[in-house]
PDB file of C-alpha atoms in Angstrom:
ATOM      1  CA  MET T   1       0.000   0.000   0.000  1.00 78.00           C
ATOM      2  CA  ASP T   2       2.825   2.399   0.859  1.00 80.00           C
ATOM      3  CA  ALA T   3       4.483   1.697  -2.485  1.00 85.00           C
ATOM      4  CA  PHE T   4       1.222   2.387  -4.326  1.00 86.00           C
ATOM      5  CA  MET T   5       0.760   5.707  -2.508  1.00 87.00           C
ATOM      6  CA  ALA T   6       4.368   6.630  -3.274  1.00 87.00           C
ATOM      7  CA  ARG T   7       3.712   6.063  -6.994  1.00 88.00           C
ATOM      8  CA  LEU T   8       0.585   8.221  -6.802  1.00 86.00           C
ATOM      9  CA  ASP T   9       2.512  10.974  -5.036  1.00 86.00           C
ATOM     10  CA  ALA T  10       5.202  10.857  -7.722  1.00 88.00           C
ATOM     11  CA  LEU T  11       2.530  10.983 -10.434  1.00 88.00           C
ATOM     12  CA  VAL T  12       0.662  13.992  -9.106  1.00 87.00           C
ATOM     13  CA  VAL T  13       3.834  16.066  -8.575  1.00 88.00           C
ATOM     14  CA  ASN T  14       5.103  15.405 -12.105  1.00 90.00           C
ATOM     15  CA  PRO T  15       5.455  18.905 -13.619  1.00 89.00           C
ATOM     16  CA  ASP T  16       4.704  17.586 -17.111  1.00 88.00           C
ATOM     17  CA  LEU T  17       1.247  16.522 -15.950  1.00 90.00           C
ATOM     18  CA  ALA T  18       0.504  19.697 -13.990  1.00 90.00           C
ATOM     19  CA  PRO T  19      -1.804  21.297 -16.619  1.00 91.00           C
ATOM     20  CA  LEU T  20      -3.899  18.139 -16.962  1.00 91.00           C
ATOM     21  CA  LEU T  21      -3.990  17.492 -13.233  1.00 92.00           C
ATOM     22  CA  SER T  22      -5.066  21.085 -12.600  1.00 94.00           C
ATOM     23  CA  LEU T  23      -8.211  20.322 -14.622  1.00 94.00           C
ATOM     24  CA  VAL T  24      -8.932  17.294 -12.455  1.00 94.00           C
ATOM     25  CA  LYS T  25      -8.291  19.237  -9.241  1.00 94.00           C
ATOM     26  CA  GLY T  26     -10.388  22.147 -10.506  1.00 95.00           C
ATOM     27  CA  ALA T  27     -13.317  19.862 -11.326  1.00 95.00           C
ATOM     28  CA  ARG T  28     -12.981  18.222  -7.916  1.00 95.00           C
ATOM     29  CA  ASN T  29     -12.989  21.566  -6.115  1.00 95.00           C
ATOM     30  CA  GLY T  30     -15.942  22.813  -8.170  1.00 96.00           C
ATOM     31  CA  ILE T  31     -17.961  19.758  -7.189  1.00 96.00           C
ATOM     32  CA  VAL T  32     -17.053  20.025  -3.507  1.00 96.00           C
ATOM     33  CA  TYR T  33     -17.629  23.769  -3.273  1.00 95.00           C
ATOM     34  CA  GLY T  34     -20.873  23.670  -5.245  1.00 95.00           C
ATOM     35  CA  SER T  35     -22.206  20.891  -3.040  1.00 96.00           C
ATOM     36  CA  LYS T  36     -21.196  22.608   0.203  1.00 95.00           C
ATOM     37  CA  VAL T  37     -22.799  25.885  -0.849  1.00 93.00           C
ATOM     38  CA  ARG T  38     -25.983  24.640  -2.505  1.00 94.00           C
ATOM     39  CA  PHE T  39     -26.991  21.694  -0.296  1.00 96.00           C
ATOM     40  CA  PRO T  40     -27.728  23.622   2.944  1.00 95.00           C
ATOM     41  CA  HIS T  41     -29.324  26.492   1.030  1.00 92.00           C
ATOM     42  CA  ALA T  42     -31.558  24.201  -1.009  1.00 93.00           C
ATOM     43  CA  LEU T  43     -32.380  22.127   2.072  1.00 94.00           C
ATOM     44  CA  VAL T  44     -33.684  25.151   3.963  1.00 92.00           C
ATOM     45  CA  MET T  45     -35.460  26.869   1.079  1.00 88.00           C
ATOM     46  CA  ILE T  46     -37.147  23.769  -0.337  1.00 91.00           C
ATOM     47  CA  PHE T  47     -38.257  22.276   2.960  1.00 91.00           C
ATOM     48  CA  LEU T  48     -39.564  25.611   4.227  1.00 86.00           C
ATOM     49  CA  PHE T  49     -41.227  27.011   1.128  1.00 81.00           C
ATOM     50  CA  ARG T  50     -41.948  24.147  -1.288  1.00 86.00           C
ATOM     51  CA  SER T  51     -44.944  21.862  -1.067  1.00 86.00           C
ATOM     52  CA  GLY T  52     -44.759  18.115  -1.584  1.00 91.00           C
ATOM     53  CA  THR T  53     -43.786  14.950   0.196  1.00 93.00           C
ATOM     54  CA  PHE T  54     -40.521  14.469   2.042  1.00 93.00           C
ATOM     55  CA  ARG T  55     -39.229  12.296  -0.802  1.00 93.00           C
ATOM     56  CA  GLU T  56     -40.128  14.899  -3.423  1.00 94.00           C
ATOM     57  CA  LYS T  57     -38.457  17.689  -1.472  1.00 94.00           C
ATOM     58  CA  LEU T  58     -35.338  15.612  -0.909  1.00 95.00           C
ATOM     59  CA  ARG T  59     -35.177  14.863  -4.629  1.00 95.00           C
ATOM     60  CA  LEU T  60     -35.333  18.589  -5.397  1.00 94.00           C
ATOM     61  CA  VAL T  61     -32.553  19.310  -2.889  1.00 95.00           C
ATOM     62  CA  LEU T  62     -30.281  16.675  -4.404  1.00 96.00           C
ATOM     63  CA  ARG T  63     -31.055  17.814  -7.951  1.00 94.00           C
ATOM     64  CA  ALA T  64     -30.231  21.462  -7.120  1.00 94.00           C
ATOM     65  CA  THR T  65     -27.020  20.391  -5.375  1.00 96.00           C
ATOM     66  CA  ARG T  66     -25.959  18.212  -8.297  1.00 96.00           C
ATOM     67  CA  GLN T  67     -26.647  20.956 -10.840  1.00 94.00           C
ATOM     68  CA  HIS T  68     -24.735  23.602  -8.890  1.00 95.00           C
ATOM     69  CA  ALA T  69     -21.759  21.289  -8.410  1.00 96.00           C
ATOM     70  CA  ARG T  70     -21.808  20.263 -12.075  1.00 96.00           C
ATOM     71  CA  ASN T  71     -21.991  23.867 -13.259  1.00 96.00           C
ATOM     72  CA  LEU T  72     -18.998  24.991 -11.209  1.00 96.00           C
ATOM     73  CA  ALA T  73     -16.950  21.925 -12.118  1.00 97.00           C
ATOM     74  CA  THR T  74     -17.734  22.221 -15.829  1.00 97.00           C
ATOM     75  CA  PHE T  75     -16.988  25.931 -15.911  1.00 97.00           C
ATOM     76  CA  CYS T  76     -13.648  25.341 -14.200  1.00 97.00           C
ATOM     77  CA  VAL T  77     -12.669  22.661 -16.725  1.00 97.00           C
ATOM     78  CA  VAL T  78     -13.699  24.812 -19.708  1.00 97.00           C
ATOM     79  CA  TYR T  79     -11.947  27.870 -18.295  1.00 97.00           C
ATOM     80  CA  LYS T  80      -8.706  26.108 -17.428  1.00 96.00           C
ATOM     81  CA  SER T  81      -8.650  24.162 -20.707  1.00 96.00           C
ATOM     82  CA  THR T  82      -9.068  27.381 -22.664  1.00 96.00           C
ATOM     83  CA  MET T  83      -6.336  29.092 -20.655  1.00 95.00           C
ATOM     84  CA  ILE T  84      -3.960  26.203 -21.380  1.00 93.00           C
ATOM     85  CA  LEU T  85      -4.842  26.284 -25.082  1.00 93.00           C
ATOM     86  CA  LEU T  86      -4.387  30.053 -25.389  1.00 92.00           C
ATOM     87  CA  ARG T  87      -1.110  29.901 -23.513  1.00 90.00           C
ATOM     88  CA  ASN T  88       0.197  27.317 -25.962  1.00 87.00           C
ATOM     89  CA  LEU T  89      -1.011  29.359 -28.943  1.00 85.00           C
ATOM     90  CA  SER T  90       0.807  32.475 -27.759  1.00 73.00           C
ATOM     91  CA  MET T  91       2.066  34.610 -30.674  1.00 66.00           C
ATOM     92  CA  SER T  92       5.384  35.075 -28.886  1.00 63.00           C
ATOM     93  CA  GLY T  93       6.263  31.432 -29.441  1.00 61.00           C
ATOM     94  CA  ILE T  94       6.632  30.733 -25.739  1.00 70.00           C
ATOM     95  CA  GLU T  95       4.025  29.535 -23.290  1.00 73.00           C
ATOM     96  CA  LYS T  96       2.932  32.812 -21.752  1.00 81.00           C
ATOM     97  CA  GLU T  97      -0.442  34.002 -20.542  1.00 86.00           C
ATOM     98  CA  GLY T  98      -1.848  36.860 -22.591  1.00 86.00           C
ATOM     99  CA  ARG T  99      -3.398  39.977 -21.092  1.00 87.00           C
ATOM    100  CA  TYR T 100      -6.933  39.008 -22.113  1.00 91.00           C
ATOM    101  CA  ASP T 101      -6.710  35.209 -22.002  1.00 94.00           C
ATOM    102  CA  SER T 102      -8.737  35.063 -18.782  1.00 96.00           C
ATOM    103  CA  PHE T 103     -11.429  37.251 -20.347  1.00 97.00           C
ATOM    104  CA  MET T 104     -11.726  35.008 -23.411  1.00 96.00           C
ATOM    105  CA  ALA T 105     -11.690  31.829 -21.314  1.00 97.00           C
ATOM    106  CA  GLY T 106     -14.351  33.249 -19.003  1.00 97.00           C
ATOM    107  CA  LEU T 107     -16.427  34.311 -22.014  1.00 97.00           C
ATOM    108  CA  LEU T 108     -16.371  30.800 -23.455  1.00 97.00           C
ATOM    109  CA  GLY T 109     -17.029  29.127 -20.101  1.00 97.00           C
ATOM    110  CA  GLY T 110     -19.856  31.530 -19.322  1.00 97.00           C
ATOM    111  CA  TYR T 111     -21.540  30.763 -22.632  1.00 97.00           C
ATOM    112  CA  VAL T 112     -21.053  26.993 -22.542  1.00 96.00           C
ATOM    113  CA  VAL T 113     -22.113  26.474 -18.931  1.00 96.00           C
ATOM    114  CA  PHE T 114     -24.476  29.335 -18.109  1.00 96.00           C
ATOM    115  CA  GLY T 115     -25.341  31.164 -21.318  1.00 95.00           C
ATOM    116  CA  ARG T 116     -27.108  28.200 -22.881  1.00 92.00           C
ATOM    117  CA  ASN T 117     -28.957  27.360 -19.668  1.00 86.00           C
ATOM    118  CA  ARG T 118     -31.777  29.707 -18.672  1.00 83.00           C
ATOM    119  CA  GLY T 119     -32.750  27.735 -15.564  1.00 85.00           C
ATOM    120  CA  SER T 120     -33.346  29.504 -12.277  1.00 84.00           C
ATOM    121  CA  LEU T 121     -30.206  28.067 -10.668  1.00 87.00           C
ATOM    122  CA  SER T 122     -27.960  29.311 -13.470  1.00 91.00           C
ATOM    123  CA  GLN T 123     -29.615  32.714 -13.270  1.00 89.00           C
ATOM    124  CA  GLN T 124     -28.997  32.875  -9.517  1.00 88.00           C
ATOM    125  CA  ILE T 125     -25.302  32.144  -9.956  1.00 92.00           C
ATOM    126  CA  VAL T 126     -24.847  34.624 -12.808  1.00 94.00           C
ATOM    127  CA  ILE T 127     -26.758  37.388 -11.014  1.00 91.00           C
ATOM    128  CA  TYR T 128     -24.731  36.780  -7.835  1.00 91.00           C
ATOM    129  CA  VAL T 129     -21.476  37.082  -9.795  1.00 95.00           C
ATOM    130  CA  PHE T 130     -22.765  40.075 -11.789  1.00 95.00           C
ATOM    131  CA  ALA T 131     -23.457  42.074  -8.622  1.00 91.00           C
ATOM    132  CA  ARG T 132     -19.929  41.383  -7.353  1.00 92.00           C
ATOM    133  CA  VAL T 133     -18.449  42.325 -10.731  1.00 94.00           C
ATOM    134  CA  MET T 134     -20.280  45.659 -10.737  1.00 90.00           C
ATOM    135  CA  LEU T 135     -19.015  46.467  -7.239  1.00 88.00           C
ATOM    136  CA  ALA T 136     -15.461  45.545  -8.240  1.00 91.00           C
ATOM    137  CA  LEU T 137     -15.643  47.653 -11.424  1.00 91.00           C
ATOM    138  CA  ALA T 138     -16.972  50.585  -9.426  1.00 88.00           C
ATOM    139  CA  GLN T 139     -13.973  50.347  -7.110  1.00 88.00           C
ATOM    140  CA  LEU T 140     -11.538  50.069 -10.012  1.00 90.00           C
ATOM    141  CA  ALA T 141     -13.133  53.058 -11.754  1.00 89.00           C
ATOM    142  CA  VAL T 142     -11.791  55.439  -9.116  1.00 88.00           C
ATOM    143  CA  GLN T 143      -8.345  53.871  -8.739  1.00 89.00           C
ATOM    144  CA  PRO T 144      -5.337  55.870  -9.984  1.00 88.00           C
ATOM    145  CA  ASN T 145      -4.023  55.081 -13.495  1.00 85.00           C
ATOM    146  CA  MET T 146      -6.912  52.788 -14.393  1.00 85.00           C
ATOM    147  CA  HIS T 147      -8.294  54.782 -17.346  1.00 84.00           C
ATOM    148  CA  PRO T 148      -7.717  58.107 -19.174  1.00 86.00           C
ATOM    149  CA  LEU T 149      -9.965  60.032 -16.767  1.00 82.00           C
ATOM    150  CA  SER T 150      -8.287  58.727 -13.611  1.00 84.00           C
ATOM    151  CA  GLY T 151      -6.118  61.819 -13.394  1.00 82.00           C
ATOM    152  CA  LEU T 152      -9.191  64.020 -13.014  1.00 83.00           C
ATOM    153  CA  ILE T 153     -10.178  62.342  -9.739  1.00 87.00           C
ATOM    154  CA  THR T 154      -8.427  63.998  -6.832  1.00 88.00           C
ATOM    155  CA  PRO T 155      -7.479  62.011  -3.725  1.00 88.00           C
ATOM    156  CA  GLU T 156     -10.176  63.852  -1.763  1.00 90.00           C
ATOM    157  CA  ALA T 157     -12.843  63.061  -4.352  1.00 88.00           C
ATOM    158  CA  ARG T 158     -11.683  59.453  -4.487  1.00 88.00           C
ATOM    159  CA  SER T 159     -12.046  59.186  -0.717  1.00 90.00           C
ATOM    160  CA  ARG T 160     -15.548  60.674  -0.785  1.00 91.00           C
ATOM    161  CA  ILE T 161     -16.630  58.376  -3.615  1.00 88.00           C
ATOM    162  CA  LYS T 162     -15.390  55.294  -1.755  1.00 88.00           C
ATOM    163  CA  HIS T 163     -17.113  56.421   1.429  1.00 89.00           C
ATOM    164  CA  ASN T 164     -20.484  57.066  -0.239  1.00 91.00           C
ATOM    165  CA  ALA T 165     -20.517  54.407  -2.958  1.00 90.00           C
ATOM    166  CA  TRP T 166     -22.006  51.605  -0.879  1.00 90.00           C
ATOM    167  CA  PRO T 167     -24.836  53.654   0.722  1.00 93.00           C
ATOM    168  CA  VAL T 168     -25.808  54.980  -2.710  1.00 92.00           C
ATOM    169  CA  PHE T 169     -25.655  51.532  -4.303  1.00 91.00           C
ATOM    170  CA  ALA T 170     -27.707  49.905  -1.515  1.00 92.00           C
ATOM    171  CA  SER T 171     -30.285  52.692  -1.455  1.00 96.00           C
ATOM    172  CA  PHE T 172     -30.917  52.773  -5.189  1.00 95.00           C
ATOM    173  CA  THR T 173     -30.987  48.971  -5.413  1.00 94.00           C
ATOM    174  CA  TRP T 174     -33.836  48.806  -2.911  1.00 95.00           C
ATOM    175  CA  ALA T 175     -35.532  51.846  -4.403  1.00 97.00           C
ATOM    176  CA  PHE T 176     -35.661  50.223  -7.829  1.00 97.00           C
ATOM    177  CA  VAL T 177     -36.681  46.776  -6.634  1.00 97.00           C
ATOM    178  CA  MET T 178     -39.535  48.140  -4.545  1.00 97.00           C
ATOM    179  CA  TYR T 179     -40.735  50.331  -7.406  1.00 97.00           C
ATOM    180  CA  ILE T 180     -40.623  47.399  -9.823  1.00 97.00           C
ATOM    181  CA  TYR T 181     -42.394  45.138  -7.342  1.00 97.00           C
ATOM    182  CA  ARG T 182     -45.112  47.742  -6.808  1.00 96.00           C
ATOM    183  CA  TRP T 183     -45.828  48.473 -10.474  1.00 97.00           C
ATOM    184  CA  HIS T 184     -44.306  45.643 -12.558  1.00 97.00           C
ATOM    185  CA  PRO T 185     -44.016  42.569 -10.281  1.00 95.00           C
ATOM    186  CA  GLU T 186     -44.278  40.139 -13.194  1.00 95.00           C
ATOM    187  CA  SER T 187     -40.861  41.293 -14.422  1.00 94.00           C
ATOM    188  CA  LEU T 188     -39.096  40.061 -11.272  1.00 92.00           C
ATOM    189  CA  VAL T 189     -37.700  36.549 -11.040  1.00 84.00           C
ATOM    190  CA  SER T 190     -40.256  34.262  -9.402  1.00 83.00           C
ATOM    191  CA  SER T 191     -38.212  33.468  -6.285  1.00 78.00           C
ATOM    192  CA  LEU T 192     -37.674  37.154  -5.495  1.00 87.00           C
ATOM    193  CA  ARG T 193     -41.284  37.992  -6.287  1.00 92.00           C
ATOM    194  CA  SER T 194     -42.653  35.251  -4.024  1.00 88.00           C
ATOM    195  CA  SER T 195     -40.483  36.354  -1.106  1.00 88.00           C
ATOM    196  CA  MET T 196     -41.626  39.948  -1.543  1.00 93.00           C
ATOM    197  CA  VAL T 197     -45.267  38.886  -1.732  1.00 93.00           C
ATOM    198  CA  TYR T 198     -44.803  36.994   1.527  1.00 89.00           C
ATOM    199  CA  ILE T 199     -43.189  39.931   3.343  1.00 92.00           C
ATOM    200  CA  TYR T 200     -44.861  43.005   1.899  1.00 94.00           C
ATOM    201  CA  SER T 201     -48.239  41.958   0.492  1.00 93.00           C
ATOM    202  CA  ASP T 202     -49.358  39.096   2.719  1.00 91.00           C
ATOM    203  CA  SER T 203     -48.622  41.247   5.771  1.00 91.00           C
ATOM    204  CA  ASP T 204     -51.564  43.471   4.784  1.00 90.00           C
ATOM    205  CA  HIS T 205     -54.127  40.688   5.179  1.00 88.00           C
ATOM    206  CA  TRP T 206     -55.430  38.723   8.188  1.00 90.00           C
ATOM    207  CA  ASP T 207     -58.804  37.925   9.698  1.00 88.00           C
ATOM    208  CA  SER T 208     -57.865  36.325  13.016  1.00 89.00           C
ATOM    209  CA  PHE T 209     -55.047  36.153  15.527  1.00 85.00           C
ATOM    210  CA  ARG T 210     -54.099  32.764  14.085  1.00 87.00           C
ATOM    211  CA  ASN T 211     -53.190  34.102  10.666  1.00 84.00           C
ATOM    212  CA  PHE T 212     -51.966  37.386  12.149  1.00 88.00           C
ATOM    213  CA  LEU T 213     -49.007  35.981  14.085  1.00 86.00           C
ATOM    214  CA  ILE T 214     -49.087  32.188  14.040  1.00 85.00           C
ATOM    215  CA  HIS T 215     -49.653  31.450  10.330  1.00 82.00           C
ATOM    216  CA  ASN T 216     -49.396  33.647   7.287  1.00 84.00           C
ATOM    217  CA  LYS T 217     -52.691  32.472   5.764  1.00 78.00           C
TER     218      LYS T 217
END
């Protein structure tokens, strides 16, 4: 057994196999992370808010967990494979990562894994990432030497922007979502709309103490 493990150790530290093994490790980590993140979330949300038998709910939890894990693992493999390919196709003749290789690899992975899948789970992941991307771009927009207009932003203005950016972002986000929910609720994703109905609309209706505090309806 020790000899077998020694051979495995020698195999996985072989530098010639590092690119291929990074795909395997990336897929493994995508599966593990996706499962760890999605399983407890799906367990709570489905068992609290979905109707059906215990078996049906459990099946939905496992299906959501499997899909999330598969999406992250597949994206990682596509992304890393593309990065390896682009690095080997470098115009310089040497294996070197290009400035925009990560952008192109992310573009392909995003299309293959998420762009062709309009399911609610894929939308949740993309929207989650999109919000983080917008926050990151907002921070980069006021950093020195990031774009031609960077020199026009004084250190004092940069400090004020950083201090006020989050309150403005949070306030307008909730302003827009509440306006849309009030006048165009059908345009919101169903999961968000149902949660807002539960909190903001159902709280306007009751006819007894039972459905005032004990049950919603």
